[in-house]
Every structure is written in structure tokens, then in C-alpha cells.
Coordinates of C-alpha atoms and ligand atoms in Angstrom, one line a residue:
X1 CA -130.3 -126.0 16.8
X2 CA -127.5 -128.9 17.0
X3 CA -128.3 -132.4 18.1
X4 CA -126.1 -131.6 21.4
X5 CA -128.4 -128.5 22.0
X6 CA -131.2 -130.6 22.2
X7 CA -132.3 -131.1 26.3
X8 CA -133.5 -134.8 25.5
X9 CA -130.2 -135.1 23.8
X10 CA -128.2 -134.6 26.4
X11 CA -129.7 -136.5 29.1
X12 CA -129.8 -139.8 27.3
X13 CA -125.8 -139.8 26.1
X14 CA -124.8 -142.1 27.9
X15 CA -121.8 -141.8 30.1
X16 CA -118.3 -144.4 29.5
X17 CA -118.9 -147.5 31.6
X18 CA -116.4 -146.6 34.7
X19 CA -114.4 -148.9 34.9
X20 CA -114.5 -152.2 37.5
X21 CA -112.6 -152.7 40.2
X22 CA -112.6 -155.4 42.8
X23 CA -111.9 -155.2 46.6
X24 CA -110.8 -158.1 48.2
X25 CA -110.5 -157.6 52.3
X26 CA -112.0 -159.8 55.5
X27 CA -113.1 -156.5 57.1
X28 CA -116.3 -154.9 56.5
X29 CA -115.2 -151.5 57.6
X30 CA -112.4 -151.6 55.7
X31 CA -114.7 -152.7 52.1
X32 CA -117.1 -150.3 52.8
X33 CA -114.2 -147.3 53.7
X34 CA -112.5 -148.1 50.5
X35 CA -116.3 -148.8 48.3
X36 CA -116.8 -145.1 49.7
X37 CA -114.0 -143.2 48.4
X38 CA -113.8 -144.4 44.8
X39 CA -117.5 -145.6 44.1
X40 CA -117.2 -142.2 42.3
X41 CA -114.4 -143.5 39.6
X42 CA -114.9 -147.1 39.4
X43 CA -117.4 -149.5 40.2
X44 CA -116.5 -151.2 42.9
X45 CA -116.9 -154.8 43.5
X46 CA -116.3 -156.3 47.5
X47 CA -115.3 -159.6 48.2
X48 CA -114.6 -161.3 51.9
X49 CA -112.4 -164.1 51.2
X50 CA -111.3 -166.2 48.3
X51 CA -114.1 -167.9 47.2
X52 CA -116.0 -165.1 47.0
X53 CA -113.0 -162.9 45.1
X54 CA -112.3 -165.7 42.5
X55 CA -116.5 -165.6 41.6
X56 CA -116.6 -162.0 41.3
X57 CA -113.2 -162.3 38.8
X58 CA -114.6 -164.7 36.7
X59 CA -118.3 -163.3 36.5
X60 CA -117.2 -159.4 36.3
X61 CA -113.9 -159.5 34.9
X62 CA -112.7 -156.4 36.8
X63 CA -109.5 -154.8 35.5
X64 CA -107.8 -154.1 38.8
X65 CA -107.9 -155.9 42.0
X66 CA -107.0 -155.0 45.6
X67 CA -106.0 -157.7 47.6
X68 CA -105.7 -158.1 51.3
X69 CA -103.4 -160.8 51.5
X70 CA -104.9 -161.8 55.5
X71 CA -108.2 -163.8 54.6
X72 CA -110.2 -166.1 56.2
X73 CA -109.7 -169.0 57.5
X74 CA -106.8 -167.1 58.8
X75 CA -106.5 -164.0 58.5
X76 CA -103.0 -163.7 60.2
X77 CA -101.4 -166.0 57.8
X78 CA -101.3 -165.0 54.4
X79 CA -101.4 -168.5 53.0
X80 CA -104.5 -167.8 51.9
X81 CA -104.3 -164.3 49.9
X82 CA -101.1 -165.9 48.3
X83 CA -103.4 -168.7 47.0
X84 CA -106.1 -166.4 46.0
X85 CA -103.6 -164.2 43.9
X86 CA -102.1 -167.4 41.8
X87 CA -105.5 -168.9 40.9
X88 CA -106.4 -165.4 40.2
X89 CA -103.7 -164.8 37.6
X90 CA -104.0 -167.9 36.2
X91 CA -107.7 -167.1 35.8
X92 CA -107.0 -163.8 34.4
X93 CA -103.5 -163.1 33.0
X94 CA -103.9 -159.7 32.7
X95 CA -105.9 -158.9 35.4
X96 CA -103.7 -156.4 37.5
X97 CA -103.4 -157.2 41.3
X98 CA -102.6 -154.7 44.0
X99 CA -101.5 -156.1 46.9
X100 CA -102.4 -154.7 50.4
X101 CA -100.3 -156.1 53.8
X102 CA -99.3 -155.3 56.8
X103 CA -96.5 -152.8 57.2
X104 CA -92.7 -154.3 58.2
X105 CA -94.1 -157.5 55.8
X106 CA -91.7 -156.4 53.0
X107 CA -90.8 -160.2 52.0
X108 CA -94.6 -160.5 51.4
X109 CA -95.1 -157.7 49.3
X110 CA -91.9 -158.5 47.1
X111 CA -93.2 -162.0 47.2
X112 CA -96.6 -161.4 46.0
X113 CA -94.7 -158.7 43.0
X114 CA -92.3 -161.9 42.4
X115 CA -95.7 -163.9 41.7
X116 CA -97.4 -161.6 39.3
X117 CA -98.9 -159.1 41.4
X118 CA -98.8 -155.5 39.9
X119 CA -97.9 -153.4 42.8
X120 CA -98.4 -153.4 46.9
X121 CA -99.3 -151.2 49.4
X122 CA -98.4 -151.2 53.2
X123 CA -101.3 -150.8 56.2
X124 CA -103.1 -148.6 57.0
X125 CA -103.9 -148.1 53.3
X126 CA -104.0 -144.5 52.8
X127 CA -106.7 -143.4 49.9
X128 CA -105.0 -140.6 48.4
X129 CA -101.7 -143.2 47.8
X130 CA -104.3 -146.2 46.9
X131 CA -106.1 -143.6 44.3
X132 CA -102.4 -143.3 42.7
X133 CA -101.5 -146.5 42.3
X134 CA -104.9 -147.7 41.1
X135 CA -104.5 -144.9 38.3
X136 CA -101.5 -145.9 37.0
X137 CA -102.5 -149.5 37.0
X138 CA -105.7 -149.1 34.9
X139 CA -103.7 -147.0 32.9
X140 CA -101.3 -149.5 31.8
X141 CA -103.8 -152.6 31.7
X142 CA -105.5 -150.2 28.8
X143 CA -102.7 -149.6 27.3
X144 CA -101.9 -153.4 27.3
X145 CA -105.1 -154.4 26.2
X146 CA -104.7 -152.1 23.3
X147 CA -101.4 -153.6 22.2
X148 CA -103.0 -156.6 22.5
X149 CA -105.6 -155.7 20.2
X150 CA -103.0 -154.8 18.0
X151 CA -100.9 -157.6 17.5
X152 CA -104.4 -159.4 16.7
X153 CA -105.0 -156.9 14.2
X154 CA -101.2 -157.4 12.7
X155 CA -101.6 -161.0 13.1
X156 CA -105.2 -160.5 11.1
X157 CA -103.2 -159.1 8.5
X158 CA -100.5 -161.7 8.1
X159 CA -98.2 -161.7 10.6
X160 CA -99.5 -164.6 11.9
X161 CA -98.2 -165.2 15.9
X162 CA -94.7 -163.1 14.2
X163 CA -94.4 -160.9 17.7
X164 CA -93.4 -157.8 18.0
X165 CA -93.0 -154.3 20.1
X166 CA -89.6 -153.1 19.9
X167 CA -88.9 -150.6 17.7
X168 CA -86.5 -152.8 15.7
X169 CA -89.3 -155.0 14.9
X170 CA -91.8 -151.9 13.9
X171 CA -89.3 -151.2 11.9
X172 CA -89.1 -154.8 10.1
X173 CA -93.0 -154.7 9.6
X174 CA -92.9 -151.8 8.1
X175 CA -90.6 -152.7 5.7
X176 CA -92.1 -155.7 5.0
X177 CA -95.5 -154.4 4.8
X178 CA -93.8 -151.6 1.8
X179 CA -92.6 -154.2 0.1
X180 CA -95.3 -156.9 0.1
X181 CA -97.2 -155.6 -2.6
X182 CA -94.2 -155.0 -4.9
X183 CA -92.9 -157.5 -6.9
X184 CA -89.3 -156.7 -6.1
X185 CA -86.6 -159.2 -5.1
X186 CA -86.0 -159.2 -1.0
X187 CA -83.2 -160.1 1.0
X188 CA -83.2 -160.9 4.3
X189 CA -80.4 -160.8 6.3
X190 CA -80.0 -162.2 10.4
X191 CA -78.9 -164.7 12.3
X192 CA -80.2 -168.2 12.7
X193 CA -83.3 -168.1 14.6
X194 CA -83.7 -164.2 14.2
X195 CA -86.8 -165.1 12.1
X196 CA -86.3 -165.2 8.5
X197 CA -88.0 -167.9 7.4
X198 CA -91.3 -166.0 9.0
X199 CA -90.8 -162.6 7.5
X200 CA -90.9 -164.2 4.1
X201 CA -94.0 -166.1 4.3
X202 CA -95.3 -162.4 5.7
X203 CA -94.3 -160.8 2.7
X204 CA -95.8 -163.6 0.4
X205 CA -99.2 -164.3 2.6
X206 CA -99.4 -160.2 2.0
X207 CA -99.0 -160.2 -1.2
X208 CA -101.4 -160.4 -4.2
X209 CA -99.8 -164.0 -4.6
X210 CA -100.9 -165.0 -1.4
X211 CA -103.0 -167.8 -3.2
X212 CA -101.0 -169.3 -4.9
X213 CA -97.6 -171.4 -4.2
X214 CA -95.1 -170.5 -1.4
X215 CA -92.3 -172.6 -2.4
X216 CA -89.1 -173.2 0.0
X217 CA -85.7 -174.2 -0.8
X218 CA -83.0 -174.6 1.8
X219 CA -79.6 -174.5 -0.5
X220 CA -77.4 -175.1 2.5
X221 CA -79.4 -178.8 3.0
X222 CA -79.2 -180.5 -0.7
X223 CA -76.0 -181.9 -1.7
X224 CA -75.1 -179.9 -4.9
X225 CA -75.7 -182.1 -7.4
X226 CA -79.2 -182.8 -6.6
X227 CA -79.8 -178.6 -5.3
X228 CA -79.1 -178.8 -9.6
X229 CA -82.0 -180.8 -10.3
X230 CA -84.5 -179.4 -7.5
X231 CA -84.1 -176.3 -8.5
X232 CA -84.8 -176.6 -12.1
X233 CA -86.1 -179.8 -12.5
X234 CA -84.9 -182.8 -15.6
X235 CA -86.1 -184.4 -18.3
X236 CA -86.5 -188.3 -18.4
X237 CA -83.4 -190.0 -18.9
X238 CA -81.6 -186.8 -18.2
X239 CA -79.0 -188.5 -16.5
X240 CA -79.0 -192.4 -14.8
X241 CA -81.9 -192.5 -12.4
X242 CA -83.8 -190.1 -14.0
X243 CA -86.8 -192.5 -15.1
X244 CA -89.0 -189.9 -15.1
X245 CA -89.6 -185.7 -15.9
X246 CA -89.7 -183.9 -12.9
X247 CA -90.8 -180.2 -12.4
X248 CA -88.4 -178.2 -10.5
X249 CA -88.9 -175.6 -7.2
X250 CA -89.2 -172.8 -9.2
X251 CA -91.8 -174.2 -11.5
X252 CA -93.8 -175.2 -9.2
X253 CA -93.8 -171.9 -7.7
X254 CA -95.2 -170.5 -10.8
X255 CA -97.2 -167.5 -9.9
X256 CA -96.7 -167.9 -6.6
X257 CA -93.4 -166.9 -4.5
X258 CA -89.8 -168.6 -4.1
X259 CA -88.4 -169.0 -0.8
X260 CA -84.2 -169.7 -1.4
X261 CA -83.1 -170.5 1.8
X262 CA -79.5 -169.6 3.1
X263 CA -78.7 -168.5 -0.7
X264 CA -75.0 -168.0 0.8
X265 CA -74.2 -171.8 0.0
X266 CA -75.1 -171.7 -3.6
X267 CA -72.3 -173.2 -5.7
X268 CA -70.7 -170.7 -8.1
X269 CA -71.8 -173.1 -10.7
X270 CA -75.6 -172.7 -9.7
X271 CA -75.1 -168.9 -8.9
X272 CA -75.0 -168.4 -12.3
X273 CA -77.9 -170.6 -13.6
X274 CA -80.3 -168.4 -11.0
X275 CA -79.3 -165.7 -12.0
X276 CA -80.0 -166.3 -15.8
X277 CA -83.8 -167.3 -14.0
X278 CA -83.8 -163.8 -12.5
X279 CA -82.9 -161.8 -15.8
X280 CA -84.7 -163.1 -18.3
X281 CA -87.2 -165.5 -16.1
X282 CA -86.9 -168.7 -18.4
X283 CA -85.6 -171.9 -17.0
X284 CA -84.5 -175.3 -18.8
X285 CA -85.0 -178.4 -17.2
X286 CA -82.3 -180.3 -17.1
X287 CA -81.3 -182.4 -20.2
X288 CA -84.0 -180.5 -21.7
X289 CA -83.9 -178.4 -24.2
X290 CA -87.3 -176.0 -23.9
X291 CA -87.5 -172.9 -22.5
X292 CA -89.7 -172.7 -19.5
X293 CA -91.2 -168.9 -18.6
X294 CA -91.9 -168.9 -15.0
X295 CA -93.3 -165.8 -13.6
X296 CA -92.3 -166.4 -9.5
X297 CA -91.6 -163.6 -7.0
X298 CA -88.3 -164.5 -5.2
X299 CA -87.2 -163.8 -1.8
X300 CA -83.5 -165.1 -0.5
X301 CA -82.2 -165.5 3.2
X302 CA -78.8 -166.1 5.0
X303 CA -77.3 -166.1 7.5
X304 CA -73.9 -165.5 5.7
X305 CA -72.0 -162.6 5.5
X306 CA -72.2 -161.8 1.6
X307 CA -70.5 -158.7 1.6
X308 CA -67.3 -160.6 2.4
X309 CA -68.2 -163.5 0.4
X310 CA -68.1 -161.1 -3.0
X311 CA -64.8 -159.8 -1.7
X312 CA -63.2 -163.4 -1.8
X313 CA -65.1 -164.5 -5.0
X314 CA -67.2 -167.1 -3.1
X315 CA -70.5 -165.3 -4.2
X316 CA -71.5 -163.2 -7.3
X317 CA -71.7 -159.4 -7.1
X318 CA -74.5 -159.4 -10.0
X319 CA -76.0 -161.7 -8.3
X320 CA -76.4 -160.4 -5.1
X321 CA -77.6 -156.8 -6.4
X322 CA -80.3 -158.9 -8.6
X323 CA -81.5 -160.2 -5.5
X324 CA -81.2 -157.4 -2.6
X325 CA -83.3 -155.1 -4.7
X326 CA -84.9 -155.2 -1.3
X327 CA -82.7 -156.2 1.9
X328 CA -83.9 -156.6 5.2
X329 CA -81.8 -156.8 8.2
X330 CA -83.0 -159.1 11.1
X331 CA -82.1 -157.6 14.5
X332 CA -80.9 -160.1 17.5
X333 CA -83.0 -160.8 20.0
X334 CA -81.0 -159.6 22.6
X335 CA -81.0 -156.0 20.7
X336 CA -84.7 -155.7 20.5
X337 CA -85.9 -153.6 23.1
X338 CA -88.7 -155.0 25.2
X339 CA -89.2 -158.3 23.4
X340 CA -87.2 -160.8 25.1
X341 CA -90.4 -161.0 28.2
X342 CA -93.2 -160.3 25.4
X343 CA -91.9 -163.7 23.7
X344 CA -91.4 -165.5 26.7
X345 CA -94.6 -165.3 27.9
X346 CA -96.3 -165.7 24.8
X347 CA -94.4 -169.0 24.2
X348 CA -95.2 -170.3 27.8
X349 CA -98.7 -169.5 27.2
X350 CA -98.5 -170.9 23.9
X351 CA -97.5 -174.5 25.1
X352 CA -99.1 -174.7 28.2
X353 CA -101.9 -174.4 26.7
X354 CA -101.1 -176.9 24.5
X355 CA -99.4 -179.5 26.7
X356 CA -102.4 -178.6 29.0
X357 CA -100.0 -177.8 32.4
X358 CA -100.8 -175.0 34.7
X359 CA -97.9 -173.0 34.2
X360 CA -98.5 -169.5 35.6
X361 CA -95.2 -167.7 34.7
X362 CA -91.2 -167.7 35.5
X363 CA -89.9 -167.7 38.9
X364 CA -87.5 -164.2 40.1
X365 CA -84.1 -166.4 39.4
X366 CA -85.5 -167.5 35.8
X367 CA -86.6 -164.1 35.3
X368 CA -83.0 -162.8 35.9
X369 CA -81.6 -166.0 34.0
X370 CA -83.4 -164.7 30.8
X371 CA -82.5 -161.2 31.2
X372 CA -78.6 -162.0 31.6
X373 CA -78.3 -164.9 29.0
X374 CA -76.8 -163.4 25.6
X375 CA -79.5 -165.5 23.5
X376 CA -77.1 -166.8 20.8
X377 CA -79.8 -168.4 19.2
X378 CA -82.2 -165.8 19.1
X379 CA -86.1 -166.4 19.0
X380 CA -85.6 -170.2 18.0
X381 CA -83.2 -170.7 21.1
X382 CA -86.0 -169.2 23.3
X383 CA -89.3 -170.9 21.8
X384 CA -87.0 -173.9 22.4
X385 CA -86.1 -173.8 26.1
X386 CA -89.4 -172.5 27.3
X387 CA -91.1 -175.5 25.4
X388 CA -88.9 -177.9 27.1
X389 CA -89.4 -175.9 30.0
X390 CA -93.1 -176.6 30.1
X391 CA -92.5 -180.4 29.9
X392 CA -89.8 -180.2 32.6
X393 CA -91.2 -177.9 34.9
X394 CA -92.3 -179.9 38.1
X395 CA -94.2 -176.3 39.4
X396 CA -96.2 -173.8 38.4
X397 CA -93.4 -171.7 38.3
X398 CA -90.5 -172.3 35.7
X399 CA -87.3 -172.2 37.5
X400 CA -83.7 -171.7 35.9
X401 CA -83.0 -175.5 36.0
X402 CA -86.2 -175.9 33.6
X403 CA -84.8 -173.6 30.8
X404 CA -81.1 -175.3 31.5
X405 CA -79.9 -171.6 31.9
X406 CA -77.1 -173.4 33.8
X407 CA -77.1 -173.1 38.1
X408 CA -73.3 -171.9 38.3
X409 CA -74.3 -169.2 36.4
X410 CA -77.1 -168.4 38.3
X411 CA -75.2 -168.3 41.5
X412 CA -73.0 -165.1 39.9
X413 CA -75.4 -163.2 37.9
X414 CA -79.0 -163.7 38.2
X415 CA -79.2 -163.9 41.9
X416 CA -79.7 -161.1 44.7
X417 CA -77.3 -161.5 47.3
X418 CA -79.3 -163.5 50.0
X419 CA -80.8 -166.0 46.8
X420 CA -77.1 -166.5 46.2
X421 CA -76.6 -167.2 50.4
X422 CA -78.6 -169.5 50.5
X423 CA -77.1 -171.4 47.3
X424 CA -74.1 -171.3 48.6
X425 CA -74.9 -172.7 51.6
X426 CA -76.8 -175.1 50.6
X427 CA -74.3 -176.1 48.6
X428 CA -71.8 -176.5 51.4
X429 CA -73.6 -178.4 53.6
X430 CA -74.6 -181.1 51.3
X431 CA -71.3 -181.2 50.8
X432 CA -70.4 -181.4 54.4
X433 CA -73.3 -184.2 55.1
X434 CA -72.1 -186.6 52.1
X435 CA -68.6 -185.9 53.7
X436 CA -69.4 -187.5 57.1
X437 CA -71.4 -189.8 55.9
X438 CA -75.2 -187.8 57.2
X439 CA -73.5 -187.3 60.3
X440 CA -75.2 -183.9 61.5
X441 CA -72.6 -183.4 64.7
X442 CA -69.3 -184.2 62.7
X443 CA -70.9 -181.9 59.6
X444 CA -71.4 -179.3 61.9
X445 CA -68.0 -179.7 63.2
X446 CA -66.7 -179.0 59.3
X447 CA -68.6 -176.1 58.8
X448 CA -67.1 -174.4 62.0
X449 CA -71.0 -174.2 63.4
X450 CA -72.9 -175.1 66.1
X451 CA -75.3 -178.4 66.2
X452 CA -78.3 -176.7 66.8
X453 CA -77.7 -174.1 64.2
X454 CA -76.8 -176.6 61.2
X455 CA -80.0 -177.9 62.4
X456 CA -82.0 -174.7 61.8
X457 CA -80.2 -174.2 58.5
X458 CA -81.4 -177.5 57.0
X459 CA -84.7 -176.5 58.1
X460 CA -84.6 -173.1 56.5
X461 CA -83.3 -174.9 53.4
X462 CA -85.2 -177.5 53.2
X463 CA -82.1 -180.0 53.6
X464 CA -84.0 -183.4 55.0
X465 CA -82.6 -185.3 57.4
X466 CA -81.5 -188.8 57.2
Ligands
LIG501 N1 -91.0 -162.4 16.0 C1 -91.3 -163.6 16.3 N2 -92.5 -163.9 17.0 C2 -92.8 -165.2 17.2 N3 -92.1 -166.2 16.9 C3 -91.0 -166.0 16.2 C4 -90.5 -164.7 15.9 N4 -89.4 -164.8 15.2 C5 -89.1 -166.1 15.1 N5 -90.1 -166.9 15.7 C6 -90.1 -168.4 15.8 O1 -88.7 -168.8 16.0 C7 -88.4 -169.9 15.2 C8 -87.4 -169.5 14.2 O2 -87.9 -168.6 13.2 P1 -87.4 -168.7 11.7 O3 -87.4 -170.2 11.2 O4 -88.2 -167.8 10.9 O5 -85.9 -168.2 11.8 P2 -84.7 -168.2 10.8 O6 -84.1 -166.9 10.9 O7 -85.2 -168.7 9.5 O8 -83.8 -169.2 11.5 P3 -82.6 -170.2 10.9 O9 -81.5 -169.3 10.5 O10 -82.2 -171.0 12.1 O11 -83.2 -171.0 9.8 C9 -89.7 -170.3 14.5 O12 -90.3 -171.3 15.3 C10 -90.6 -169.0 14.6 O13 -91.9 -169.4 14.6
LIG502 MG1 -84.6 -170.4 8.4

């Protein structure tokens, strides 16, 4: 007989925890309707108003939450769901909310998505439609935990915080993971800020050198008779100034790996002293007259176009096939698929927690700004303006303004047609008011509208009155 035959057996396996959900609504009937018909899939939490819905979160940690937005102390506003659903996602990040309102209360439910909230349903909530949506939504919270789990695992391994889902990035650690435990040459090729600097100390901190020396050179930043000297080091009295010997980068990365930074502004002069290093690994300090065996795994980076620096004699071809043995292309940001939001968020998260501000997420307009902006920069240009962002940001929201992704080109391309309305307008009767000196009668007269209605306008806009 098999251990599964076994009777015993089979009545203590135990079954998969089902997983939790919570129920947030003012009306009994309503909880227990809703407890009823999915008790059977999930275990179902109730909560009647906020207080009660933000314990339950904390102390259960439920993966997906309906939420009546109408809750006590009144129920007809929904003031009060709104709050419950931002100090729930700033509780819970990945907690996915579902928000439940009254039907004809689009603007709410779009509202509530703009804020964080996963999906929304319309009342009367009908169960077969709710038993849909709440599929799909602890499908992809697993599925998001996983890649969480991942990117831990990655990061475990020496990626450390490099982020990355697109497939042009799976690629890149792929490659990088191969060629790790070589000792071959690499080259890596990409744009400023594409993340070169962090691929190499991947490949070392992967490597069987990892502890020993990473050593980093930027050629491009030492004027060239000193790069001369860093590099390889000099004797005393080598030439004036030199009071004393000095080791040079590569020596002290003996054993250990050689970063050469933006290798594309290496004189001609020096090209041909590193590449004497990379043939025959011996070095002489200058003025001296020893020669120095330094075993040092070396890994280059520009940003340069090489190919087309060969052509016009500007850089060595032996060179350049001693050191792309290996060469890795870095993709832009704005090519990777599905990164651009991953890296956002991570780098909000990232320094709010460190500046210590309760910043939830982007508002819809910097959400569109970040999607339409080209990202010359690349990942640099982005950990940049969100970490200004977080020190400018007066909400909890970062707006457009905070990322300085300009407001005229908001107006054109990251807004939906009323968001652009209202900019407009806005814009015009400011304009109008400063005009006639605050005057709301003469403004209106400019505008070509009634009193009354420039009136209602400023409301709506939040224009105050002087
Ligand atoms: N995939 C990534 N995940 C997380 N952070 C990244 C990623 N790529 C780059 N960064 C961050 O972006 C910044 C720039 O990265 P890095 O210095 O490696 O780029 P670079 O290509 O060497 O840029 P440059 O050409 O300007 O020297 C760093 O702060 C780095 O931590
Ligand atoms: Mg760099």
C-alpha cells in the first residue's frame, strides 16, 4: 500500500490555506450576502467602516479587498471610503482593492482606479461578476508577489536593487550571469544612465573575485597626463612632483577586477600602453624600469560609438577586439518593455522611505507625463526626478510639476480632454483677473461670460477670490 492509500493519510493532508479576503461595507445584509457566496473560496473577512477595515488589513493581511466606498459617518459621501482606500494602500502596497459604488458614479470609480485601487464594480454588485473580478485579481497579486520574490532572489545573488522585467533586461542578466564566472574581457555598451556602471560591479560581485578589489577608472574624467600615471602608477622622482612611488589602478586591482570607464576617451598614446597590459599582463610603472605581473579581470564601458571611432583612427581596432571578447549592449529605458512604472515606483518607494514622506504613488497627469517623456537620460534621469520629486512634492501624490516634466507639455500630451479644459481655462482666467486688476465683473466681460458663471468657474477651479 502507498502512503496516499493509507485512510489516516488522507484525512490529515492538509488542504492550501484559501486565501483571505476582506469585505469592507456599512450594510450587514450586504457582508453577510457577499460572506455567503464565496466563504467557499476564500476566507472572508467583514469590516463596517474604516476603523474596523484598516485593523483587519494590518492584523490579516488579506490579499484582496472589497470596498464600499459609502461608510459611516456618512454613508452618502464617499469621503470616507476614499480615505480608507489611501491609508490602506499606503499600509499595504500591494494589497489589491476592489472598489464597489453606486452605479452612474463613474468619476468615483475612475477616481478611486486613478488612486491605486485595482478595479471597481457598479451597485447592485452582482456575484457571478464580483467572483470574476476577484479571480483575476488574486491571480495577479500572486503573480506579483512571485516576481517580487524573484527580484529578491536576483538581488540575493548580486544584482543588488539592479531592476528588471523586460525582456531586454532578462536578456542582459543572462548574459551577465554567463559571463561572470569567465575570466573573459566585457564590454558594455549604452547610453549614459542606461546602467553600466551597475552591470559591471554584477559581473565582478558574481565572480570568483568578488573578494577581492573592484577598482574604477573613469578615462573621460582625468586629464591625460595624470590618466598616464593613475593607471600604471611611477616611481619616485619619476618626473617633478613625484616625491614618492605610487601604485597604479591596475595594481591595486591585482586579483581583483578593473572597471575602465568610458574607455572611448583613451588617448591613442595610452591605447597602446593598455593594450600591451592586456597581452602580456605586465605593467611598468612609470620611470620605472621592473616589470609588474598583474593578474586583473578587466571590464570597459562607453558610451561612445567605437565602431566609428576605428573607422576614423580615433580608437584601436586590436584594441577594441582585445577588450569586447564579451560585449554587452545596454538597451534604453524607453525601449524596455514594462520597466519604466517598475522603476518608478521602486525609486519613490526607495526615497520616501528614506526622506521619511508619505508618498503614496503618482497622480493620472504624472502618470501620463512619464509614459510620454522620451527619457533621454535613461534610468539616472528617472532615479533623479522622482528623488527631487519626493523632496518637492507638497502631497501625497507626485504631480507633473514635482518631476519638472514641463506643464506646457502636459496640456498637449498627457492630459484627457477635460484635464486639459480645465488647464486651459484656468489659465485664461488668471489671465483675465490680473488683466483687470481682480475685477470679477470686467474679467467676466473679457471672457465673453456671464458674472455668475465666472463665479462658478473659480469655484470649480479652485481660483480664490480677492
Ligand atoms: N536596472 C536598474 N535598476 C535600478 N537602478 C538602476 C538600474 N540601472 C541603473 N540604475 C541606477 O541609475 C543610475 C545610473 O546607473 P549607472 O551609473 O550604472 O549608469 P551608467 O550607464 O554607468 O551611466 P553614465 O553613462 O551616466 O555613467 C545609478 O544610480 C543606478 O543605481
Ligand atoms: Mg557610468
Amino acid at each position: 500500500m502507498t502512503q496516499l492509500d493509507s485512510p489516516d493519510l488522507l484525512y490529515t493532508v492538509p488542504s492550501t490555506p484559501r486565501p483571505k479576503l476582506l469585505i469592507v461595507d456599512d450594510e450587514e445584509d450586504i457582508r453577510t450576502q457577499m460572506k455567503w457566496a464565496l466563504a467557499q473560496d476564500y476566507q472572508v473577512l467583514l469590516a463596517e467602516d474604516r476603523r474596523s477595515a484598516l485593523e483587519l488589513l494590518g492584523r490579516e493581511q488579506p490579499t484582496v479587498v472589497t470596498l464600499d466606498l459609502g461608510l459611516p459617518p456618512r454613508p452618502a459621501d464617499v469621503e470616507e471610503g476614499f480615505a480608507t482606500l489611501e491609508e490602506m494602500l499606503s499600509t499595504d502596497p500591494f494589497s489589491k482593492v476592489i472598489i464597489i459604488t453606486g452605479r452612474g458614479e463613474r468619476e468615483h470609480a475612475l477616481k478611486g482606479v486613478g488612486a491605486g485601487a485595482y478595479d471597481f464594480l457598479y451597485k447592485p454588485v452582482q456575484i457571478d461578476e464580483l467572483k470574476v473580478v476577484l479571480k483575476r485579481a488574486f491571480y495577479v497579486s500572486s503573480l506579483e508577489r512571485e516576481n517580487h520574490l524573484l527580484q529578491k532572489q536576483i538581488g540575493a545573488e548580486g544584482f543588488q536593487g539592479m531592476l528588471g522585467a523586460s525582456p531586454q533586461m532578462q536578456e542582459v542578466f543572462s548574459i551577465v550571469r554567463k559571463v561572470a564566472t569567465t575570466e573573459a574581457p566585457v564590454l558594455i555598451l549604452g547610453e549614459s544612465g542606461t546602467g553600466k556602471e551597475l552591470v559591471a560591479q554584477a559581473i565582478h560581485r558574481l565572480s570568483e573575485r568578488k573578494e577581492e578589489a573592484f577598482i574604477v577608472i573613469n578615462c573621460g574624467a582625468i586629464p591625460e597626463t595624470l590618466l598616464e600615471s593613475e593607471l600604471f602608477g611611477h616611481e619616485k622622482g619619476a618626473f617633478t612632483g613625484a616625491y614618492i612611488q605610487r601604485k597604479g589602478r591596475i595594481e591595486t586591482a591585482q586579483g581583483g577586477t578593473l572597471f575602465l570607464d568610458e574607455i572611448g576617451e583613451l588617448s591613442l598614446g595610452l591605447q597602446v600602453k593598455l593594450l600591451r597590459y592586456l597581452q602580456e599582463q605586465v605593467i611598468e610603472r612609470i620611470g620605472g624600469r621592473e616589470e609588474i605581473r598583474v593578474d586583473a579581470r578587466v571590464i570597459a564601458a562607453t558610451n561612445r560609438d567605437l565602431k566609428q571611432a576605428m573607422k576614423t583612427g580615433a580608437f584601436r581596432e586590436d584594441l577594441y577586439f582585445r577588450l569586447a571578447v564579451v560585449s554587452i549592449p545596454m538597451p534604453l529605458l524607453r525601449d524596455r518593455e514594462g520597466d519604466l512604472f517598475m522603476l518608478a515606483k521602486a525609486f519613490l518607494h526607495r526615497y520616501a522611505e528614506d526622506s521619511k514622506r508619505k508618498i503614496t504613488g503618482f497622480n493620472n497627469q504624472a502618470i501620463r507625463a512619464i509614459e510620454s517623456y522620451s527619457w533621454p537620460g535613461n534610468v539616472r534621469e528617472l532615479e533623479n526626478r522622482i528623488k527631487r520629486a519626493v523632496i518637492m512634492a507638497e502631497g501625497t501624490k507626485i504631480t507633473p510639476g514635482d518631476l519638472e516634466l514641463g506643464a506646457h507639455h502636459t496640456r498637449d500630451e498627457y492630459m484627457n480632454l477635460k484635464e486639459a479644459r480645465e488647464a486651459l481655462e484656468k489659465e485664461m482666467i488668471l489671465k483675465a483677473l490680473a488683466k483687470n486688476k481682480d475685477n470679477v465683473t470686467r474679467a467676466a466681460e473679457t471672457l465673453g461670460i456671464s458674472r455668475p458663471t465666472l463665479y462658478e468657474l473659480m469655484e470649480k477651479l479652485g481660483i480664490e477670490r480677492k
